[in-house]
Amino acid sequence: MNEFLIAIHRDLKSKDAKPSPEQMQEAIKPFQDWIGSIAAQNKLVAPPKRWDLGGRVVTSDTVTDGPYAEIKESIGGLVLIRAESYDDAVEIAKGCPVLKWGATVEVRMALTAG
Amino acid sequence: MDNHVLIPHLFRTEYRKMVSVLCRLFGISHIEVAEDIVSDTFLTATETWSLDGVPANPTAWLYTVAKNKTRNQLKRHLLFEQKLAPAITYETDAADTLEVDFSEKHIADSQLAMLFTVCDPAVSTASQIALALNLLCGFGIQEIADAFLTNKEVIYKRINRAKDKLKAAAIKIEQPSLSAIDARLEVVLTTIYLLFSEGYYSTSHHTVLRQEFCAEAMRLCDQLIANRRTATPAVHALMALMCFHASRFDARTGAHGEIILYRDQDDTRWDKALIEQGQHYLNTASTGIQVSRYHLEAGIAYWHTQRADTEEKWENILTLYNHLLTIAYSPIAALNRTFALAKARGKATAIAEAEKLQLTGNLFYYSLLGNLYTGIDNRQALAHYRAALKTVGTDADREIIQRHITELSSDIQDS
């Protein structure tokens, strides 16, 4: 088993943000089911946290309010999972209910020492 | 009450109190001396009361005799003078002035201190439970062996190993400090819950004994609730959980000792008073920001006290299992979550999820798949129940699975 990071990116800033706050509200229950499903397979590394939409962006000389938005989509959620392979991890990521409202999910594998 | 009833009764209620107080007085390295004095006190009671009759206040009589025996021991034995006396924390030089405090408050404090001592992480869980049953609950070695379906030697070894570990680690028997409570309460709760589960799920046929284990676990939890510093929301949640489970203790068994599954139980045999108590504890637990596994499990158990199969019930159970699994994975929780999913979202959804679990070799995994496939694909269901039969451990489980196989086989032939 390897560890993978599932990063959910979504548009937090523009007026026609995808998904909309209403859609996010609607996604809460399916999101819980998705996490519950991962946990039931004993593939959840840590309980996921909810993150605020504010955030600070820090550079070497500035601190600005708001999430990082040089690109359109900011991080909307992070889930740490265990999976056999990239294929397995991608299969799990495909179940993320926010996808159907236009979010993008990025999957990254943790490197092991040595 | 005559002697034959009274003495075992007092043994059950008073042995543990006196042992706790004396252990705390002597320290962990002389735990056997404390046990000997208390056992000897009961021996004296048996002899004296059968000749002279039972005294007016038997408990006070036992305390007085135990105090005198403690003083005599101190005077008589060199061991005591050289090793034990200096260890005694009381500020006294002479055995004559030694005060053994059997006041209600001191007993309660000593029992709490002993509970935290027995649940020290230095001791393995199996030994903790055996020691807790013996020292904190006053069960005999034979009774504990019966409940664990093993022999006396095994339990004896477990208890001695636990004592040796505690001695080697030089654990102090003391009122736990606030930081010790923070650090160790979780282990204490785990031990109490395991003790309860031992009584609740044990395959032993000693029903009365098993019920007593459950009652003892609840009593220990009550000791934590009685102390302001240990009465945390998680402790109340565990108590609620145990009340909800215990409410079905009688309804789970039929007239011939056979297991009655939840869906077939006569809910008029559920203990309403315990359910109400559970609700009370769950309400009390609902403060603060921490959600422990006991809060979630108590929530699940609460919904199981509601008979009607409503959408609300199974949605709530599913949500609680989703949450529980993120903080405490266990195969049984994963299987139960999938069952709740079937109730809330239908069997097709649940089958897809169940097959991801891959708990091959697990009896309940095959039983769950057998249940989910029944009515959808009976041949598949039959195959899963047959796989379940291969992993079965107890006669009771075998009988239940065999029942499903017979039903399915005749359905398939009819179609």
XYZ file of C-alpha atoms in Angstrom:
529
model
C 0.000 0.000 0.000
C 1.136 3.520 -0.824
C -0.139 6.806 0.471
C -1.813 9.198 -1.900
C -2.971 12.765 -1.573
C -6.305 13.564 -3.123
C -6.473 17.330 -3.627
C -9.824 18.739 -4.639
C -9.440 21.956 -6.595
C -12.318 24.252 -7.171
C -13.100 27.782 -8.145
C -13.479 29.738 -4.929
C -13.250 33.329 -6.163
C -15.086 34.082 -9.378
C -18.757 34.978 -9.394
C -19.759 31.865 -11.276
C -17.717 29.699 -8.933
C -17.892 26.015 -9.710
C -19.446 24.322 -7.810
C -21.767 26.918 -6.308
C -22.279 27.183 -2.546
C -25.708 25.568 -3.004
C -24.142 22.669 -4.862
C -21.546 22.301 -2.120
C -24.311 22.167 0.462
C -25.997 19.480 -1.587
C -22.722 17.558 -1.822
C -22.219 17.274 1.939
C -24.120 14.025 2.330
C -22.572 12.334 -0.770
C -19.178 13.620 0.381
C -19.646 11.972 3.793
C -20.683 8.758 2.052
C -17.603 8.920 -0.169
C -15.302 9.400 2.829
C -17.193 6.689 4.723
C -16.663 4.324 1.805
C -12.903 4.992 1.766
C -12.759 4.551 5.537
C -14.761 1.306 5.362
C -12.058 -0.096 3.080
C -9.528 0.941 5.722
C -7.908 3.220 3.151
C -8.300 6.508 4.947
C -5.019 7.697 6.474
C -6.431 10.503 8.623
C -9.872 11.962 9.266
C -10.381 14.723 6.692
C -10.713 18.257 7.966
C -12.922 21.004 6.677
C -11.062 24.092 5.497
C -12.309 27.658 5.497
C -12.612 29.646 2.284
C -10.554 32.583 3.554
C -6.888 31.712 3.739
C -3.706 33.794 3.486
C -1.166 33.737 0.703
C 2.394 34.317 1.884
C 5.335 35.290 -0.348
C 8.796 36.418 0.698
C 7.581 39.969 1.178
C 3.777 39.962 1.235
C 0.858 38.408 3.014
C -2.454 38.718 1.227
C -5.910 37.637 2.274
C -7.835 34.977 0.449
C -6.972 31.608 -1.043
C -4.222 31.233 -3.614
C -5.859 32.183 -6.901
C -3.155 32.873 -9.466
C -4.757 29.909 -11.097
C -8.521 29.855 -11.201
C -8.997 26.882 -8.942
C -7.861 26.833 -5.316
C -7.583 23.923 -2.955
C -11.048 23.090 -1.689
C -10.269 19.874 0.154
C -7.462 17.460 0.962
C -7.876 13.766 1.655
C -5.026 11.440 2.530
C -5.625 7.826 1.500
C -3.903 4.453 1.163
C -4.102 2.591 -2.136
C -2.374 -0.269 -3.932
C -1.499 1.751 -7.005
C -2.231 4.900 -8.985
C -5.036 3.012 -10.714
C -6.578 2.109 -7.378
C -6.194 5.680 -6.077
C -7.700 7.153 -9.255
C -10.646 4.770 -8.949
C -11.262 6.081 -5.440
C -10.822 9.702 -6.580
C -13.437 9.194 -9.298
C -16.000 8.672 -6.540
C -15.527 12.244 -5.268
C -19.023 13.742 -5.546
C -17.785 17.313 -6.134
C -16.447 16.227 -9.554
C -19.843 16.320 -11.118
C -20.142 20.028 -10.314
C -16.970 20.894 -12.138
C -14.271 20.493 -9.476
C -10.947 18.927 -10.477
C -9.294 16.253 -8.394
C -5.540 15.845 -8.352
C -3.968 12.577 -7.175
C -0.369 12.477 -5.946
C 1.579 9.553 -4.556
C 3.742 9.977 -1.464
C 7.365 8.945 -1.966
C 8.753 6.576 0.598
C 12.141 7.159 2.153
C 15.117 5.466 0.496
C -30.077 -13.289 54.826
C -28.338 -16.325 56.241
C -24.595 -16.842 56.130
C -24.595 -18.790 52.869
C -26.137 -15.918 51.001
C -24.815 -13.013 53.019
C -21.115 -13.812 52.885
C -20.864 -14.266 49.088
C -22.924 -11.098 48.720
C -20.625 -9.126 51.014
C -17.633 -10.673 49.311
C -18.813 -9.318 45.977
C -19.487 -5.807 47.302
C -16.872 -5.360 50.048
C -13.835 -7.392 48.940
C -12.923 -4.953 46.196
C -13.395 -1.931 48.444
C -11.119 -3.239 51.189
C -8.518 -4.464 48.705
C -8.454 -1.052 47.014
C -7.975 0.800 50.275
C -5.245 -1.575 51.501
C -3.452 -1.666 48.140
C -3.369 2.090 48.127
C -2.028 2.050 51.675
C 0.682 -0.572 51.065
C 1.626 0.269 47.492
C 1.607 -1.900 44.385
C 4.562 -4.071 45.417
C 2.571 -5.545 48.308
C -0.647 -6.145 46.477
C -0.784 -9.807 47.604
C -0.530 -8.799 51.272
C -3.620 -6.646 50.823
C -5.466 -9.515 49.157
C -4.399 -11.944 51.888
C -5.611 -9.701 54.684
C -9.004 -9.246 53.049
C -9.384 -12.955 52.219
C -8.399 -13.798 55.773
C -11.001 -11.324 57.054
C -13.713 -13.175 55.157
C -12.441 -16.494 56.473
C -12.708 -15.174 60.016
C -16.211 -13.892 59.269
C -17.317 -17.306 57.996
C -15.998 -19.031 61.109
C -17.175 -16.503 63.687
C -20.609 -15.834 62.243
C -21.480 -19.504 62.006
C -20.756 -19.845 65.731
C -21.909 -16.510 67.157
C -24.407 -15.405 64.554
C -24.234 -12.471 62.193
C -23.326 -9.141 63.842
C -25.715 -6.198 63.673
C -23.627 -4.366 61.115
C -21.720 -6.990 59.106
C -19.898 -4.484 56.882
C -18.607 -2.466 59.838
C -17.569 -5.752 61.452
C -15.543 -6.689 58.354
C -13.854 -3.286 58.268
C -12.899 -3.493 61.940
C -11.488 -6.992 61.569
C -9.558 -5.998 58.447
C -8.105 -3.001 60.318
C -7.024 -5.188 63.239
C -5.503 -7.776 60.947
C -3.570 -5.055 59.160
C -2.171 -3.792 62.483
C -1.300 -7.302 63.621
C 0.467 -8.052 60.380
C 2.483 -4.899 60.783
C 3.526 -5.867 64.274
C 4.242 -9.497 63.592
C 6.164 -9.578 60.424
C 9.686 -8.536 59.957
C 8.925 -8.088 56.296
C 6.396 -5.477 57.194
C 8.655 -3.609 59.526
C 11.529 -3.511 57.122
C 9.894 -3.261 53.760
C 6.296 -2.338 54.057
C 6.212 0.097 56.930
C 8.559 2.585 55.258
C 6.494 2.362 52.112
C 3.320 3.297 53.894
C 2.529 6.857 53.077
C 0.668 7.567 56.272
C 2.554 9.643 58.782
C 2.807 7.150 61.553
C 5.624 5.270 63.200
C 3.825 2.654 65.194
C 1.421 0.030 63.942
C -0.862 0.844 66.866
C -1.662 4.284 65.606
C -1.975 3.247 61.976
C -5.297 4.414 60.633
C -6.908 2.334 57.951
C -9.536 4.595 56.459
C -12.666 2.749 55.319
C -14.793 5.869 55.011
C -17.052 6.071 51.984
C -15.052 8.893 50.462
C -11.732 7.152 50.947
C -13.090 3.920 49.486
C -14.369 5.770 46.417
C -11.031 7.570 45.965
C -9.090 4.321 46.392
C -11.246 2.465 43.903
C -10.764 5.207 41.329
C -7.014 5.132 41.962
C -7.003 1.345 41.516
C -8.990 1.612 38.297
C -6.348 3.905 36.828
C -3.604 1.602 38.136
C -5.067 -1.554 36.606
C -5.566 0.254 33.288
C -1.911 1.215 33.087
C -0.597 0.827 29.520
C 2.242 -1.366 30.902
C -0.290 -4.190 31.174
C -1.684 -6.005 28.114
C -5.393 -5.646 27.448
C -6.265 -9.280 28.156
C -4.451 -9.091 31.491
C -6.022 -5.738 32.326
C -9.471 -7.220 31.952
C -8.650 -10.284 34.026
C -7.090 -8.131 36.745
C -9.961 -5.658 36.661
C -12.490 -8.475 37.064
C -10.513 -9.943 39.936
C -9.353 -6.887 41.868
C -11.911 -4.232 40.990
C -15.003 -6.380 40.624
C -14.316 -9.216 43.072
C -14.796 -12.116 40.645
C -12.999 -15.353 41.474
C -10.436 -16.931 39.159
C -12.822 -19.790 38.328
C -15.623 -17.420 37.359
C -13.323 -15.420 35.107
C -12.039 -18.620 33.502
C -15.628 -19.752 32.839
C -16.498 -16.489 31.150
C -13.406 -16.604 28.931
C -14.006 -20.301 28.144
C -10.575 -21.176 29.423
C -9.052 -22.795 32.498
C -8.007 -21.355 35.839
C -4.278 -21.622 35.114
C -4.534 -19.319 32.107
C -6.371 -16.640 34.077
C -4.085 -17.091 37.048
C -1.081 -16.514 34.807
C -2.637 -13.469 33.192
C -3.357 -11.905 36.558
C 0.108 -12.614 37.901
C 1.717 -11.284 34.756
C -0.313 -8.094 35.154
C 0.743 -7.726 38.781
C 4.392 -8.324 37.891
C 4.221 -5.674 35.189
C 2.700 -3.154 37.568
C 5.334 -3.924 40.198
C 8.191 -3.745 37.705
C 6.946 -0.407 36.471
C 6.576 0.713 40.113
C 3.179 2.180 39.344
C 1.972 4.405 42.148
C -1.564 3.916 43.321
C -2.744 7.447 43.682
C -5.559 9.764 42.865
C -4.948 10.486 39.189
C -3.876 14.047 38.524
C -5.711 16.059 35.894
C -2.951 15.429 33.374
C -2.980 11.694 34.164
C -6.737 11.687 33.637
C -6.252 13.373 30.264
C -3.586 10.915 29.214
C -5.076 7.701 30.550
C -8.839 8.074 30.612
C -9.042 6.681 27.091
C -7.318 3.454 28.137
C -9.609 3.220 31.162
C -12.650 3.599 28.913
C -11.317 0.983 26.483
C -10.903 -1.497 29.343
C -14.385 -0.792 30.676
C -15.885 -1.195 27.202
C -13.971 -4.448 26.621
C -15.173 -5.739 29.972
C -18.719 -4.887 28.964
C -18.300 -6.521 25.554
C -16.863 -9.632 27.172
C -20.128 -9.960 29.053
C -22.326 -8.909 26.161
C -20.842 -10.894 23.289
C -19.168 -13.809 25.056
C -20.227 -17.196 23.737
C -20.132 -18.580 27.265
C -23.434 -20.054 28.424
C -23.123 -18.547 31.896
C -25.800 -15.975 31.213
C -26.003 -14.737 34.792
C -22.259 -14.287 35.001
C -22.165 -12.478 31.652
C -24.904 -10.125 32.818
C -22.871 -9.429 35.951
C -19.837 -8.516 33.827
C -21.966 -5.971 32.012
C -23.292 -4.606 35.303
C -19.753 -4.365 36.681
C -18.539 -2.461 33.619
C -21.391 -0.018 34.113
C -20.557 0.295 37.805
C -16.929 1.135 37.021
C -18.110 3.728 34.526
C -20.408 5.100 37.222
C -17.363 5.572 39.473
C -15.896 7.827 36.785
C -19.157 9.737 36.505
C -19.302 10.188 40.279
C -15.993 12.020 40.297
C -16.175 15.546 38.938
C -12.710 15.329 37.391
C -13.320 12.140 35.455
C -16.931 12.789 34.430
C -16.085 13.811 30.862
C -18.528 13.793 27.921
C -16.861 10.612 26.554
C -17.486 8.827 29.885
C -21.172 9.755 29.724
C -21.281 8.634 26.097
C -19.821 5.233 26.989
C -22.390 4.873 29.767
C -25.180 5.727 27.314
C -23.818 3.156 24.867
C -23.763 0.439 27.530
C -27.302 1.296 28.691
C -28.667 1.027 25.132
C -26.949 -2.306 24.517
C -27.861 -3.725 27.918
C -31.522 -2.876 27.293
C -31.622 -5.760 24.802
C -29.782 -8.275 26.974
C -32.852 -10.407 27.761
C -34.530 -10.057 24.380
C -31.482 -11.497 22.601
C -31.917 -14.999 23.945
C -34.813 -17.381 23.442
C -36.291 -19.862 25.902
C -33.757 -22.531 24.885
C -30.740 -20.270 24.969
C -30.761 -19.697 21.201
C -29.729 -16.318 19.793
C -32.549 -14.088 18.590
C -31.415 -11.640 15.907
C -32.218 -7.952 16.278
C -34.926 -7.934 13.587
C -36.721 -10.889 15.209
C -36.612 -9.610 18.792
C -39.767 -8.974 20.782
C -39.312 -5.303 21.590
C -41.636 -5.524 24.587
C -38.703 -7.393 26.191
C -36.391 -4.415 25.693
C -35.674 -2.690 29.006
C -37.372 0.704 28.678
C -35.851 2.061 31.898
C -32.327 1.385 30.609
C -33.156 3.022 27.274
C -34.338 6.134 29.116
C -31.190 6.156 31.244
C -29.135 5.863 28.080
C -30.910 8.868 26.605
C -30.209 10.830 29.758
C -26.485 9.992 29.626
C -26.322 10.750 25.910
C -27.855 14.177 26.521
C -25.337 14.827 29.286
C -22.553 13.697 26.925
C -23.572 16.238 24.315
C -21.414 19.066 25.606
C -17.991 20.269 24.560
C -16.532 20.005 21.081
C -14.975 16.571 21.123
C -16.837 13.757 19.442
C -15.454 10.464 20.733
C -16.057 7.041 19.231
C -18.386 6.426 22.173
C -20.564 9.383 21.177
C -20.913 7.917 17.686
C -21.452 4.358 18.877
C -23.986 5.546 21.451
C -25.774 7.440 18.663
C -25.892 4.281 16.558
C -27.110 2.254 19.545
C -29.751 4.917 20.262
C -31.212 4.573 16.760
C -31.324 0.808 17.241
C -33.622 1.324 20.225
C -36.102 2.840 17.752
C -37.940 -0.116 16.253
C -39.525 1.408 13.153
C -37.448 1.114 9.969
C -37.696 4.753 8.961
C -35.567 6.509 6.352
C -34.454 8.912 9.090
C -33.214 6.044 11.248
C -30.987 4.463 8.603
C -29.751 7.787 7.217
C -28.650 8.708 10.721
C -27.027 5.335 11.338
C -25.181 5.569 8.012
C -23.896 9.068 8.789
C -22.756 7.958 12.249
C -20.925 4.922 10.812
C -19.308 7.132 8.143
C -18.005 9.346 10.918
C -17.042 6.484 13.230
C -14.969 4.785 10.526
C -12.942 7.930 9.930
C -11.802 7.952 13.563
C -11.800 4.228 14.438
C -11.739 1.636 11.654
C -12.808 -1.885 12.467
C -14.007 -4.648 10.115
C -17.268 -4.982 12.030
C -17.989 -1.233 11.740
C -17.216 -1.413 7.997
C -19.687 -4.296 7.593
C -22.357 -2.579 9.688
C -21.924 0.609 7.679
C -22.559 -1.366 4.503
C -25.688 -2.892 6.023
C -26.925 0.608 6.916
C -26.122 1.693 3.352
C -28.354 -1.084 2.014
C -31.183 0.095 4.269
C -30.719 3.745 3.296
C -29.786 3.482 -0.395
C -30.845 0.040 -1.519
C -29.120 -3.293 -1.934
C -27.532 -2.612 -5.342
C -25.513 0.330 -3.987
C -24.549 -1.670 -0.931
C -23.396 -4.716 -2.926
C -20.961 -2.575 -4.928
C -19.607 -1.135 -1.675
C -19.501 -4.487 0.102
C -17.368 -6.023 -2.624
C -14.768 -3.291 -2.155
C -14.276 -4.327 1.490
C -12.478 -7.552 0.583
C -12.796 -8.983 4.097
C -12.302 -12.503 2.783
C -12.244 -15.151 5.477
C -14.524 -13.072 7.701
C -17.732 -14.912 8.591
C -19.769 -11.724 8.824
C -18.491 -10.512 5.447
C -19.943 -13.590 3.722
C -23.133 -13.361 5.791
C -23.556 -9.720 4.770
C -23.063 -10.542 1.082
C -25.466 -13.453 1.454
C -28.037 -11.101 2.960
C -27.540 -8.401 0.291
C -27.781 -10.818 -2.637
C -30.915 -12.501 -1.257
C -33.800 -11.456 -3.518
C -31.384 -9.928 -6.054
C -29.436 -13.015 -7.094
C -30.295 -15.986 -4.901
C -27.607 -18.238 -6.401
C -24.942 -15.703 -5.463
C -26.532 -15.387 -2.021
C -26.362 -19.140 -1.561
C -22.708 -19.242 -2.603
C -21.857 -16.568 -0.018
C -23.746 -18.313 2.773
C -21.926 -21.544 1.882
C -18.614 -19.666 2.159
C -19.790 -18.330 5.526
C -20.482 -21.857 6.718
C -16.826 -22.740 6.118
C -15.588 -19.993 8.465
C -18.155 -20.492 11.208
C -16.917 -20.927 14.771
C -19.901 -21.458 17.052
C -22.955 -23.704 16.858
C -25.263 -20.731 17.227
C -23.798 -19.029 14.142
C -23.837 -22.289 12.188
C -27.516 -22.741 12.939
C -28.408 -19.248 11.711
C -26.463 -19.661 8.472
C -27.877 -23.120 7.884
C -31.374 -21.627 8.186
C -30.595 -19.159 5.350
C -29.120 -21.902 3.175
C -32.195 -24.106 3.586
C -34.559 -21.221 2.724
C -32.546 -20.175 -0.317
C -32.147 -23.724 -1.601
C -35.905 -24.320 -1.570
C -36.533 -20.900 -3.223
C -34.132 -21.762 -6.026
C -35.769 -25.151 -6.589
C -39.238 -23.595 -6.691
C -38.306 -21.053 -9.329
